Coordinates of N, CA and C in Angstrom, one line a residue:
X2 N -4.9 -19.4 22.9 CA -5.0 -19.4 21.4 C -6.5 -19.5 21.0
X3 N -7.1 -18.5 20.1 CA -8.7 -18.4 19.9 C -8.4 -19.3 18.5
X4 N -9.0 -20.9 18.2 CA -9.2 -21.5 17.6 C -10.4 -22.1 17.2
X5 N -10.9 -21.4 17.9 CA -12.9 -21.9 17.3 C -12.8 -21.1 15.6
X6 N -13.8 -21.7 15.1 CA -14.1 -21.3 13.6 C -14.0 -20.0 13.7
X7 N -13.0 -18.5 13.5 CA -13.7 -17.3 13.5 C -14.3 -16.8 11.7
X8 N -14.5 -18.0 10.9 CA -14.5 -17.3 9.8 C -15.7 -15.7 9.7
X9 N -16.7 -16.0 10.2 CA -17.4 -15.4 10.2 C -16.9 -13.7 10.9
X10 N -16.5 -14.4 11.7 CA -15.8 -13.1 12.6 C -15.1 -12.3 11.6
X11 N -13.6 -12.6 11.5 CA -12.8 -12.2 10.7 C -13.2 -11.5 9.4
X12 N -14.2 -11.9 8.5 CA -14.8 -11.4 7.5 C -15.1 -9.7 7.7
X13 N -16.2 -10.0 8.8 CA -16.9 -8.9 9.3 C -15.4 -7.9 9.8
X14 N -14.6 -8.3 10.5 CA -13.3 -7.0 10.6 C -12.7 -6.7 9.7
X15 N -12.7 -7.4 8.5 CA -12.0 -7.1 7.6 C -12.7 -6.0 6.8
X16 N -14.0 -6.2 6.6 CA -14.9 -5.5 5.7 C -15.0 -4.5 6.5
X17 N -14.7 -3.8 7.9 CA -14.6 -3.2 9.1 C -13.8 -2.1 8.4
X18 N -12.6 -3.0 8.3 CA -11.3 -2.3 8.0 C -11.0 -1.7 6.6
X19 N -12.2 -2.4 5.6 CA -11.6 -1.5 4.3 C -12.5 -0.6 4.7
X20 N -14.0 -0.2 5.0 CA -14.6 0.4 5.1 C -14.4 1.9 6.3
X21 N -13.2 1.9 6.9 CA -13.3 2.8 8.0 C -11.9 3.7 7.9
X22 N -10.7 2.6 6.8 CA -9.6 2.8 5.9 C -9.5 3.8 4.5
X23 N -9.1 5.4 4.5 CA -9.6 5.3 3.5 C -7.8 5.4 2.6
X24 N -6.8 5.0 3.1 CA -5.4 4.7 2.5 C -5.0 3.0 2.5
X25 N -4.0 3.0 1.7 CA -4.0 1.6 1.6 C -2.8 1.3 3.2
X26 N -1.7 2.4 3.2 CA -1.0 2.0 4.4 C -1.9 1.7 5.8
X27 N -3.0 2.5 6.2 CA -3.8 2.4 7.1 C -4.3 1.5 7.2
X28 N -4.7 0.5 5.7 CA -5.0 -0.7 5.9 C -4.5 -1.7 6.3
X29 N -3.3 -1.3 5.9 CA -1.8 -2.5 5.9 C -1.9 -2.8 7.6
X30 N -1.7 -1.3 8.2 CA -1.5 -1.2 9.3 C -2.2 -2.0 10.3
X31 N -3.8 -1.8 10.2 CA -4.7 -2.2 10.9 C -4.7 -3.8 10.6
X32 N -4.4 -4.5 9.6 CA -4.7 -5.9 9.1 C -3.4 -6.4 10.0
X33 N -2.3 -6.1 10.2 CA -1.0 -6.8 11.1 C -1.9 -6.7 12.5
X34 N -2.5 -5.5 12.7 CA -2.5 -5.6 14.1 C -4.2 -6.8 14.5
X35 N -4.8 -6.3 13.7 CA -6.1 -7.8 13.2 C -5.0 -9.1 13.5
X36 N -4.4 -9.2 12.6 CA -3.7 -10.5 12.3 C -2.9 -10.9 14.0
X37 N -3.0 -10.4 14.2 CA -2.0 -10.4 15.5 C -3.0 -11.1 16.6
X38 N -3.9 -10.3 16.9 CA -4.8 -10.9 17.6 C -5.7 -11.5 17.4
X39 N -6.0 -11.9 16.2 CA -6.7 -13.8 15.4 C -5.9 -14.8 15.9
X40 N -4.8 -14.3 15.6 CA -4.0 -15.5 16.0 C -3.6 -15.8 17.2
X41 N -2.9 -14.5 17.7 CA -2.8 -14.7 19.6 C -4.4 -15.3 20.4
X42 N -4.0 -14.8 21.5 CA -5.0 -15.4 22.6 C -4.0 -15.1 24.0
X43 N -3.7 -16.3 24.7 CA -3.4 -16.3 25.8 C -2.0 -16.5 25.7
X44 N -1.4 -16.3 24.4 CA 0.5 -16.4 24.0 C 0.3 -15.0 23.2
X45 N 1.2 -14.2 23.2 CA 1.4 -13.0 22.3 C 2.1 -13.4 21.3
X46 N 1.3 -12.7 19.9 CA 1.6 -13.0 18.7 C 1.7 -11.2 18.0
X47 N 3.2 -11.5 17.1 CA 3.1 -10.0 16.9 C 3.3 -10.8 15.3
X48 N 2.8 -9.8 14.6 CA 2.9 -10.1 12.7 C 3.1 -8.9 12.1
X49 N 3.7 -9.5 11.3 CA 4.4 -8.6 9.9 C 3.8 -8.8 8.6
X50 N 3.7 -7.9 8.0 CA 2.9 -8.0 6.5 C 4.4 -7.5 5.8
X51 N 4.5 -8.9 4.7 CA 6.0 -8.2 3.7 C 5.4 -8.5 2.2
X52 N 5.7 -7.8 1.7 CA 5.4 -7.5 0.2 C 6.7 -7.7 -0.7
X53 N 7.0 -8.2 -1.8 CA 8.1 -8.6 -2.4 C 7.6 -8.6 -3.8
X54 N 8.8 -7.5 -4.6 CA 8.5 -7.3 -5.7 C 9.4 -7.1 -6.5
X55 N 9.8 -8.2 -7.6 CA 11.4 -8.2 -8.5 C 12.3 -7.9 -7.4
X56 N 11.9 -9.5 -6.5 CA 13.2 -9.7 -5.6 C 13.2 -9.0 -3.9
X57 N 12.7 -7.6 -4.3 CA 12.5 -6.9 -3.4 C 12.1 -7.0 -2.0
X58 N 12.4 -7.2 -1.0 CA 11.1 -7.3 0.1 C 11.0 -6.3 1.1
X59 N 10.0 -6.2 1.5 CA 9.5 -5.2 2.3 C 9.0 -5.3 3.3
X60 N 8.8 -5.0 4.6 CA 7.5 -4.8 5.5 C 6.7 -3.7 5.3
X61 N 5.3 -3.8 5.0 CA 4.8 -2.5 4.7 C 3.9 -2.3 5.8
X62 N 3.6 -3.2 6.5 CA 3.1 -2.9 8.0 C 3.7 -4.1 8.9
X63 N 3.3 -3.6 10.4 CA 3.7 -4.3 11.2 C 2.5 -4.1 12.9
X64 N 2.4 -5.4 13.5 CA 2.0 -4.9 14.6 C 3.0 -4.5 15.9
X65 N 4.3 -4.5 15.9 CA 5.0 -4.1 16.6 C 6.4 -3.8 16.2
X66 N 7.1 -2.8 16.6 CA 8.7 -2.7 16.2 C 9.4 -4.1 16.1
X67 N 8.8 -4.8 16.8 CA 9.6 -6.2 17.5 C 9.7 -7.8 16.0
X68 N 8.1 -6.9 15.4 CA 8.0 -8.1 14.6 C 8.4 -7.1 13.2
X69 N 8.6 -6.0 12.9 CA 9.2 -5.5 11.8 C 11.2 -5.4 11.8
X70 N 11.8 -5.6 13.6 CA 12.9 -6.3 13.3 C 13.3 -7.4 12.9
X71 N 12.4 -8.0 13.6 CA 12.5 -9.7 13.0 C 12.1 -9.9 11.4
X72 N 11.3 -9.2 10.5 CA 11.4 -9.1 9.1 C 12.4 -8.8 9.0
X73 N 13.0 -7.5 9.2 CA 14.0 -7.2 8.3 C 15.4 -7.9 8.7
X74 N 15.3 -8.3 9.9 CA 16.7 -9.3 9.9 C 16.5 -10.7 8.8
X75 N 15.6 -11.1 8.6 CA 15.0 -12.1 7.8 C 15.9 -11.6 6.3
X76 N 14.8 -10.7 5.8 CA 15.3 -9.8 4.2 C 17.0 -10.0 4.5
X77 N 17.8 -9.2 5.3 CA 19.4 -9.4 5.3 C 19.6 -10.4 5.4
X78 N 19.2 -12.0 6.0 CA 19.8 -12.9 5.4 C 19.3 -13.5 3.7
X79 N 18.1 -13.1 3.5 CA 17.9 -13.3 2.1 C 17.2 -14.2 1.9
X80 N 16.6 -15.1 3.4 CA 16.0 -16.4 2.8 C 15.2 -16.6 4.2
X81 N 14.1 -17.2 4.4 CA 13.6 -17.3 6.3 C 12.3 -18.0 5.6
X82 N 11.4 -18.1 7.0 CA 10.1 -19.0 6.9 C 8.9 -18.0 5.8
X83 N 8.9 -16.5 6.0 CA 7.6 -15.7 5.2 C 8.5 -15.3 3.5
X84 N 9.5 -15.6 3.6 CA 10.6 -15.2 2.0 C 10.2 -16.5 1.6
X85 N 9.7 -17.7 2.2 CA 9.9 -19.0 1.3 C 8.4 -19.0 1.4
X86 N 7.5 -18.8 2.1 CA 6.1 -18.9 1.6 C 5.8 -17.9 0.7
X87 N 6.2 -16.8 0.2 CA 5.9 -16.0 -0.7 C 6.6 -16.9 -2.0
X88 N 7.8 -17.5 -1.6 CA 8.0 -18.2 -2.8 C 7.3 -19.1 -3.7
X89 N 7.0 -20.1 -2.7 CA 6.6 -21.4 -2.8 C 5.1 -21.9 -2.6
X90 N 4.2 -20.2 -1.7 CA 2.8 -19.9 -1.9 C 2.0 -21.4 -1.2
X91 N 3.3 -21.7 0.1 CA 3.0 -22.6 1.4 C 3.2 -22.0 2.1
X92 N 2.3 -22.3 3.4 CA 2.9 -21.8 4.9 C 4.0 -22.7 5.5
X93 N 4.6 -21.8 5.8 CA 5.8 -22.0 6.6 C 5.6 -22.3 8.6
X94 N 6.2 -23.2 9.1 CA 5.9 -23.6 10.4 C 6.9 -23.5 10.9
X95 N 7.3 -22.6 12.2 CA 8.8 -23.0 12.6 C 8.5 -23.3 14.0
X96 N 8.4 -24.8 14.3 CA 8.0 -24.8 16.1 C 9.1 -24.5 16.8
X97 N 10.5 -24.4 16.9 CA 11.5 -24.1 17.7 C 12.7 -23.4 16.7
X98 N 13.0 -22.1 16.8 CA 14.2 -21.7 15.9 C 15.3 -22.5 16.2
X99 N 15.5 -22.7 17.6 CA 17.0 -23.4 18.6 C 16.9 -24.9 17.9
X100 N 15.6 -25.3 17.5 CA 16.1 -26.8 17.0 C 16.0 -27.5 14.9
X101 N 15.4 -26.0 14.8 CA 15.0 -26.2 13.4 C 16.1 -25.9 12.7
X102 N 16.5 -26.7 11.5 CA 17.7 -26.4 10.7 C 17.7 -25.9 9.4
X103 N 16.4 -25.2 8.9 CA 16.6 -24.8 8.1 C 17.6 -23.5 7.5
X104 N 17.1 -22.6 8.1 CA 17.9 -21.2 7.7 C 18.5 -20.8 9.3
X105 N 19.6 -21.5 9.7 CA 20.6 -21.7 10.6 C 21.1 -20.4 10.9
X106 N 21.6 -19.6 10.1 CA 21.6 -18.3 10.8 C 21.0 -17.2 11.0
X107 N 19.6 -17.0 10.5 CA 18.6 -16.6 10.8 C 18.2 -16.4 12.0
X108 N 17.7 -18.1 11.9 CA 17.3 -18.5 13.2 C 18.4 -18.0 14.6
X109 N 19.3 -18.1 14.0 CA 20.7 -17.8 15.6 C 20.1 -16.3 15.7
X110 N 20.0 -15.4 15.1 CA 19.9 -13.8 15.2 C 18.6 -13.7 15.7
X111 N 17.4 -14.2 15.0 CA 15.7 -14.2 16.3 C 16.2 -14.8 17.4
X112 N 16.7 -15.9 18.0 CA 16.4 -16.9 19.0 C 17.6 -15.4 20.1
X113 N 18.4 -14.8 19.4 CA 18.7 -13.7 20.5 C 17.3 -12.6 20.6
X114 N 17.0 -12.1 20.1 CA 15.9 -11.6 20.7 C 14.7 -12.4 21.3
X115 N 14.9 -13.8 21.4 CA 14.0 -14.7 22.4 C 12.5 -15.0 21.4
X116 N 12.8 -15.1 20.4 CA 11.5 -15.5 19.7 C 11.7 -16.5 18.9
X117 N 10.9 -17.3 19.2 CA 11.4 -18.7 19.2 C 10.5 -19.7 18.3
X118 N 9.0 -19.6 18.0 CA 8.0 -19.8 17.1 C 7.7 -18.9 15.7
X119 N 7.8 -19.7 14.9 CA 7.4 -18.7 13.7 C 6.6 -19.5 12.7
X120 N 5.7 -18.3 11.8 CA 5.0 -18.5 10.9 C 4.6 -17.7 9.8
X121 N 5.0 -18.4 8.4 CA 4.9 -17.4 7.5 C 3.7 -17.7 6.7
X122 N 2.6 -16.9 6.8 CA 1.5 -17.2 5.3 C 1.3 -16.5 4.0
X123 N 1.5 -17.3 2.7 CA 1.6 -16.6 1.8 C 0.0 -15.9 1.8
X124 N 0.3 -14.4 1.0 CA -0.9 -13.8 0.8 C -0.8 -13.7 -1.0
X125 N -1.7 -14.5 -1.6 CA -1.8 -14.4 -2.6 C -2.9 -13.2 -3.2
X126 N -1.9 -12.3 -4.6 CA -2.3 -11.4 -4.9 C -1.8 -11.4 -5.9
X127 N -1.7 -12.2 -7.1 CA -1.7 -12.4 -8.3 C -1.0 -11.7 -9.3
X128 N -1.4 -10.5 -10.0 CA -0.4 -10.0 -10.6 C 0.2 -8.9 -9.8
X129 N -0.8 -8.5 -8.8 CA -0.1 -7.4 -7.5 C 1.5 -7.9 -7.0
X130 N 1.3 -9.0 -7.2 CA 3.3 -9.0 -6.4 C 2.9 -10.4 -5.6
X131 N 4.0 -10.5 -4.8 CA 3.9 -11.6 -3.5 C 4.0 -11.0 -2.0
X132 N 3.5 -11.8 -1.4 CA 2.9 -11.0 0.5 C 2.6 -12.5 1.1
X133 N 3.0 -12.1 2.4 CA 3.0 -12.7 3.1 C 2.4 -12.4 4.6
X134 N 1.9 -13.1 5.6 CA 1.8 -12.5 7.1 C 2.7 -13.4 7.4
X135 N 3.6 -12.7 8.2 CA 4.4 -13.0 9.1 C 4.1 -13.2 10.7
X136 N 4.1 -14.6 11.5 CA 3.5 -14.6 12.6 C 5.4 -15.1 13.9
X137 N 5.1 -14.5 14.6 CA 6.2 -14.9 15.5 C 5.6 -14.9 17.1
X138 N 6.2 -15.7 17.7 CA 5.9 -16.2 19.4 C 7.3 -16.2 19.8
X139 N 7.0 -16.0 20.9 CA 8.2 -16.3 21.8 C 8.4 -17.7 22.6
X140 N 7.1 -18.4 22.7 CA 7.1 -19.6 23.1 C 7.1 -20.2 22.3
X141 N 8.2 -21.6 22.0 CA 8.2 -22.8 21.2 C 6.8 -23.8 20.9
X142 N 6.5 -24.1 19.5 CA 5.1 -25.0 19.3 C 3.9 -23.8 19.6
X143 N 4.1 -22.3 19.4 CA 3.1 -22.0 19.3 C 2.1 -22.1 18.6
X144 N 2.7 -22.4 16.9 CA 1.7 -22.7 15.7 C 1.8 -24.2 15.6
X145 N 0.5 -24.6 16.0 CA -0.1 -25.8 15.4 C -0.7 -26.2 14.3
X146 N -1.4 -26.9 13.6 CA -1.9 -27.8 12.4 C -3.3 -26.7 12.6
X147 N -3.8 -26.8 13.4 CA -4.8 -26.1 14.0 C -5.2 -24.1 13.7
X148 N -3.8 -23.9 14.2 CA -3.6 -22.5 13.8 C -3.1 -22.2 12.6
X149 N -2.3 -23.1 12.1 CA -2.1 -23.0 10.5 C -3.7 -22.8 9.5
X150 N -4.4 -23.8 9.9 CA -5.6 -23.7 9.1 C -6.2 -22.5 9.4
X151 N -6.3 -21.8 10.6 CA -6.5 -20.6 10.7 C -6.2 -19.7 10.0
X152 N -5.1 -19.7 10.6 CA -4.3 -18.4 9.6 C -4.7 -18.2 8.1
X153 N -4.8 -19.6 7.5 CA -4.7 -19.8 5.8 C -6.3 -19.5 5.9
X154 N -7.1 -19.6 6.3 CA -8.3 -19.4 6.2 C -8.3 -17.5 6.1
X155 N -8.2 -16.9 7.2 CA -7.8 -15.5 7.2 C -7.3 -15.1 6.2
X156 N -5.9 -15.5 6.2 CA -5.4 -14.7 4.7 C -5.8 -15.3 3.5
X157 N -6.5 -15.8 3.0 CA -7.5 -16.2 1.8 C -8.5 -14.7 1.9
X158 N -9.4 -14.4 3.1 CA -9.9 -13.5 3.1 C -9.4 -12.1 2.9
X159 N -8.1 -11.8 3.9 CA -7.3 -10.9 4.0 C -6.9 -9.8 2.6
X160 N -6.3 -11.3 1.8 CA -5.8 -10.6 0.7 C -6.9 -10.7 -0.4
X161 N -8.2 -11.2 -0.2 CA -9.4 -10.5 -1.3 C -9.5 -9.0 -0.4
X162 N -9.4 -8.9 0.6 CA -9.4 -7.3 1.0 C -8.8 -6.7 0.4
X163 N -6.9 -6.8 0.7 CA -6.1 -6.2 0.2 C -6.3 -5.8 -1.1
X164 N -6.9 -7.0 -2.4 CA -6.9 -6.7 -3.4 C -8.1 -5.2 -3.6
X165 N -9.1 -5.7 -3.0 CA -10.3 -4.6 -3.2 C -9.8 -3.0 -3.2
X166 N -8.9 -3.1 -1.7 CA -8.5 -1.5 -1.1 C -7.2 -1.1 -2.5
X167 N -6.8 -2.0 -3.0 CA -5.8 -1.7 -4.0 C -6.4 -1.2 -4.9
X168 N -7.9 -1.8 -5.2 CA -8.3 -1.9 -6.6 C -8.5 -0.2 -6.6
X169 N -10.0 0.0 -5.3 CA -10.2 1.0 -5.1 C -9.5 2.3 -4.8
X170 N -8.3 2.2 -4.4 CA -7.3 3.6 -4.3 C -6.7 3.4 -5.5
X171 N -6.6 2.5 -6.7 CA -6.5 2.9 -8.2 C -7.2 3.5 -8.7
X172 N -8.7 3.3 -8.0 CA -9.8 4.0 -9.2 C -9.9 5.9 -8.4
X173 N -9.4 5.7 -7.0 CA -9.5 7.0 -6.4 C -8.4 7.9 -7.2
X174 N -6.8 6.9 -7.5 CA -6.2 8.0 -7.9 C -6.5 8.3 -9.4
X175 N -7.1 7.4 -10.0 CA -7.2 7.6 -11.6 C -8.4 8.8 -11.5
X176 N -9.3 8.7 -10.6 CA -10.2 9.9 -10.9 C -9.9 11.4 -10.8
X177 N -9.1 10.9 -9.3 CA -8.7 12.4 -9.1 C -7.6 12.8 -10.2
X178 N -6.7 12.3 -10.5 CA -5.7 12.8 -11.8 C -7.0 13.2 -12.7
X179 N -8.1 12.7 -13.3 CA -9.0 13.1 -14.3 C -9.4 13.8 -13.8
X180 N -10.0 14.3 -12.7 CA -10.5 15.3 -12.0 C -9.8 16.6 -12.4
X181 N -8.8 17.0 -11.9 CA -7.5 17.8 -12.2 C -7.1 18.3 -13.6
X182 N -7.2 16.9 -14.6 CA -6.9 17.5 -15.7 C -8.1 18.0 -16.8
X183 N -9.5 18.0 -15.8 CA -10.5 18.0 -16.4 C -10.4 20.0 -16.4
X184 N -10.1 19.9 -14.9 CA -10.3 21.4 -14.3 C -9.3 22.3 -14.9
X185 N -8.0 21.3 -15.4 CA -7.0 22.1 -16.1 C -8.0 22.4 -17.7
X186 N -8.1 21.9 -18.1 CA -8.6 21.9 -19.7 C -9.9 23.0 -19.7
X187 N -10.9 23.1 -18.6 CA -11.6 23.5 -18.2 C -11.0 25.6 -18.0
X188 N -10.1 25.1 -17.0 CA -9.5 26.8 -17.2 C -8.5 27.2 -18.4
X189 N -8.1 26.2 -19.4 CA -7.5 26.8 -20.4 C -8.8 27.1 -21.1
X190 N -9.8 26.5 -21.4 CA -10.6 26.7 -22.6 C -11.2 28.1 -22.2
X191 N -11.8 28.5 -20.9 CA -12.0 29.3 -20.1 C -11.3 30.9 -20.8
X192 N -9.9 30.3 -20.4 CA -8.6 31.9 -20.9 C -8.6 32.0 -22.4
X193 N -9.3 30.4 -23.2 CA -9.0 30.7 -24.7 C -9.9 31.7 -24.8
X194 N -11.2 31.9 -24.5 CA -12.2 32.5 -24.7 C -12.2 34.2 -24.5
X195 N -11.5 34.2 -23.2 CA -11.1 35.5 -22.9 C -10.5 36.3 -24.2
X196 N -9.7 35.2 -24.4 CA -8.7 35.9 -24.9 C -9.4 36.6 -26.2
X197 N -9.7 35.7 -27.1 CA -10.9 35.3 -28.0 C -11.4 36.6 -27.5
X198 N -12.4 37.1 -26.7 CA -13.4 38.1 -27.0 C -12.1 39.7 -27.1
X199 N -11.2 39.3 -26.1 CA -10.4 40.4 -25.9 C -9.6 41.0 -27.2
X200 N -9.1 40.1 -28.1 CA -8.3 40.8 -29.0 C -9.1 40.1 -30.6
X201 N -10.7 39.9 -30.1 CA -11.7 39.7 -31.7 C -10.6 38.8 -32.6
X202 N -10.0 37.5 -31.9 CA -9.4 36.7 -32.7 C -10.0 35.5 -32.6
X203 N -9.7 34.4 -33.8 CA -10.4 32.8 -33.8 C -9.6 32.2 -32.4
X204 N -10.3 31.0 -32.2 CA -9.6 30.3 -31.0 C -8.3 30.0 -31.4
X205 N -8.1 29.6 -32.9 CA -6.5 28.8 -32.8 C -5.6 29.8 -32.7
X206 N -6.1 31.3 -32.8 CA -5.2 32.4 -32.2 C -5.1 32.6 -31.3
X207 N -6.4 32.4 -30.4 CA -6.1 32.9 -29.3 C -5.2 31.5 -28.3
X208 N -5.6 30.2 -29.0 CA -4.5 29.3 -28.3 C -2.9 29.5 -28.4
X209 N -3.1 30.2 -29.9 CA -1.4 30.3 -30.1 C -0.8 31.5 -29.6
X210 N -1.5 32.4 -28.8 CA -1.3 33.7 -28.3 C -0.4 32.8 -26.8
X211 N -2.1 32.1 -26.0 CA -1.9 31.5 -24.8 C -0.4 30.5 -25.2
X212 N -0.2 30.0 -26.0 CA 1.4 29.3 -26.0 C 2.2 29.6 -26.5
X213 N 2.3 31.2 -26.9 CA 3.2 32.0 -27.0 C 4.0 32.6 -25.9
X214 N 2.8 33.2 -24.8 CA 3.0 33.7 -23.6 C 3.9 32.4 -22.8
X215 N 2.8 30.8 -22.4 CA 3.6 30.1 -21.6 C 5.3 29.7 -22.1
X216 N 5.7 30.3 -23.3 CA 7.2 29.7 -23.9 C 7.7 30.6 -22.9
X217 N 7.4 31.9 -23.6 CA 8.2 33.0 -23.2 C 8.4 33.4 -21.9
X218 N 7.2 32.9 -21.1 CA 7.3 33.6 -19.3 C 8.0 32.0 -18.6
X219 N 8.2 30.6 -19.6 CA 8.2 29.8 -18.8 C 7.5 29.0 -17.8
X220 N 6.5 29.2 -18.4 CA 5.5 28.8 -17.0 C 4.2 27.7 -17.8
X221 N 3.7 27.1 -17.3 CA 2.9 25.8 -17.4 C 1.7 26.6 -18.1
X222 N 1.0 25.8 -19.1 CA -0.1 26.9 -19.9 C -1.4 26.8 -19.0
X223 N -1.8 26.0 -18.3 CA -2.4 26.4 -17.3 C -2.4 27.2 -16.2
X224 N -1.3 27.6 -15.9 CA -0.8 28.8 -14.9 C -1.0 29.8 -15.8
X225 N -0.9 30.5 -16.8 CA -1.1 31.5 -17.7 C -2.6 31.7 -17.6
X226 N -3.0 30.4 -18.0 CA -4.6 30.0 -18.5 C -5.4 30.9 -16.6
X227 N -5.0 30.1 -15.4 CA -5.3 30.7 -14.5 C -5.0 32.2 -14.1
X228 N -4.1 32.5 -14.3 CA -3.9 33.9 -14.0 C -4.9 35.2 -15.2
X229 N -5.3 34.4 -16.0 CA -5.8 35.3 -17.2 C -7.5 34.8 -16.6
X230 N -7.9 33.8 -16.0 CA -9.1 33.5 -15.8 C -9.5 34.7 -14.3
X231 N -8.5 34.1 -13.4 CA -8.8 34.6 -12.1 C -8.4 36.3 -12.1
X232 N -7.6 37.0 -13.1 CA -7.7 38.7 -13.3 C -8.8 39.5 -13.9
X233 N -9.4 38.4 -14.1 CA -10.1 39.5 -15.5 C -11.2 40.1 -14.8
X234 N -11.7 39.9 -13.8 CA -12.8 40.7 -13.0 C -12.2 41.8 -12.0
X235 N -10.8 41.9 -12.1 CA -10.3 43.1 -10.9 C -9.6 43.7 -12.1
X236 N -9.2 43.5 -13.4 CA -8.8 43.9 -14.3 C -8.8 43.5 -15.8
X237 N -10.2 44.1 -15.5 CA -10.9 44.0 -17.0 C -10.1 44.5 -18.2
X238 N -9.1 44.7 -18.6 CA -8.2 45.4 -19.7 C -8.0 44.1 -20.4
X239 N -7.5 45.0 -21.9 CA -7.4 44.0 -23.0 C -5.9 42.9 -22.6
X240 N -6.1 41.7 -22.7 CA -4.6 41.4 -22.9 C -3.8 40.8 -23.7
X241 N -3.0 41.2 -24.2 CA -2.1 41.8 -25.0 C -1.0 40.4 -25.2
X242 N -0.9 39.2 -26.3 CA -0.3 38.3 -26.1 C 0.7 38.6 -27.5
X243 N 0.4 39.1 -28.6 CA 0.4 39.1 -29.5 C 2.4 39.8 -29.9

């Protein structure tokens, strides 16, 4: 188990990771498999990233199939160690499923797949929802007081990441939507103009020509607007909306 201070470390992979990430899943992805091996060492540690929203829960990444079954057997019983730290925004410790009595049948359904240590850390993200890393071992007493502080140290970092890559794929998709409807407005104003020199009318005619056509062909006034932009140099003729 690597328990020396990695704060420094961890930082630097994390800022690794938004920077080399340019989707938020790719980040999700890479942060379970990060998280995995922060916390492992010489015991294998697989983690789950689950997101929960109006009730909902999710895994949105995982470092192995192994630790995304073990979520979602969790989610079907409706209650486990990473469902109560997203609640309660504590880590959760489980040194032995076989002898811990909390969530009793839970625990019976992991301890058949032989995993027997667990750990849930809330990932706080405020009005983004609730998240959690989910850490599981197969050997009992894997997580100690020790690796708790770890972890909680990490995901403090983690999810200012998460937050950042969120923030930023918000402003990626608000731009590109502006983008698009910049280039939409751009080729209608474009066709008003045509139209305008073509049949020596004012613009609010020639807009009402252009939304005469898109009623009647059914088609989006930017598709009109395009098709009257992109013809006019292979077929320079007047066109005729009227």
């Amino acid at each position: 188990m690597n328990e020396e201070n990695p704060n420094a470390q961890s930082v630097a992979q994390l800022q690794d990771l938004m920077l080399s990430n340019e989707s938020v899943d790719q980040f999700l992805e890479d942060l379970a498999s990060l998280s995995s091996r922060i916390l492992g060492g010489s015991v294998e540690v697989q983690c789950g990233v689950t997101y929960r929203h109006q009730n909902l829960a999710t895994t949105v990444a995982c470092s192995s199939d192994e630790a995304r079954i073990l979520d979602e057997l969790q989610y079907g019983f409706g209650d486990g160690p990473c469902l109560h730290a997203i609640s309660t925004g504590n880590t959760v410790i489980v040194d032995d499923v076989r002898t811990d009595s909390r969530w009793p049948d839970y625990f019976r359904a992991v301890a058949d797949h032989e995993y027997f240590a667990m750990m849930g850390v809330p990932l706080v993200l405020g009005s983004e929802g609730g998240a959690a890393l989910n850490f599981y071992a197969a050997r009992p007493r894997t997580f100690t007081s020790s690796t708790q502080l770890l972890a909680e140290g990490f995901a403090t970092q983690a999810a200012k990441a998460l937050q950042m890559v969120l923030r930023v794929s918000r402003h990626a998709n608000t731009s590109t939507n502006l983008k698009a409807a910049m280039e939409s407005r751009t080729t209608i104003d474009i066709a008003i103009g045509i139209i305008m020199g073509q049949n020596r009318c004012t613009q609010a005619e020639a807009y009402a020509m252009l939304h005469r056509a898109s009623n009647a062909q059914n088609k989006k006034l930017r598709d009109i607007a395009e098709r009257i932009v992109t013809g006019i140099s292979a077929e320079p003729t007047r066109t005729h909306f009227a």
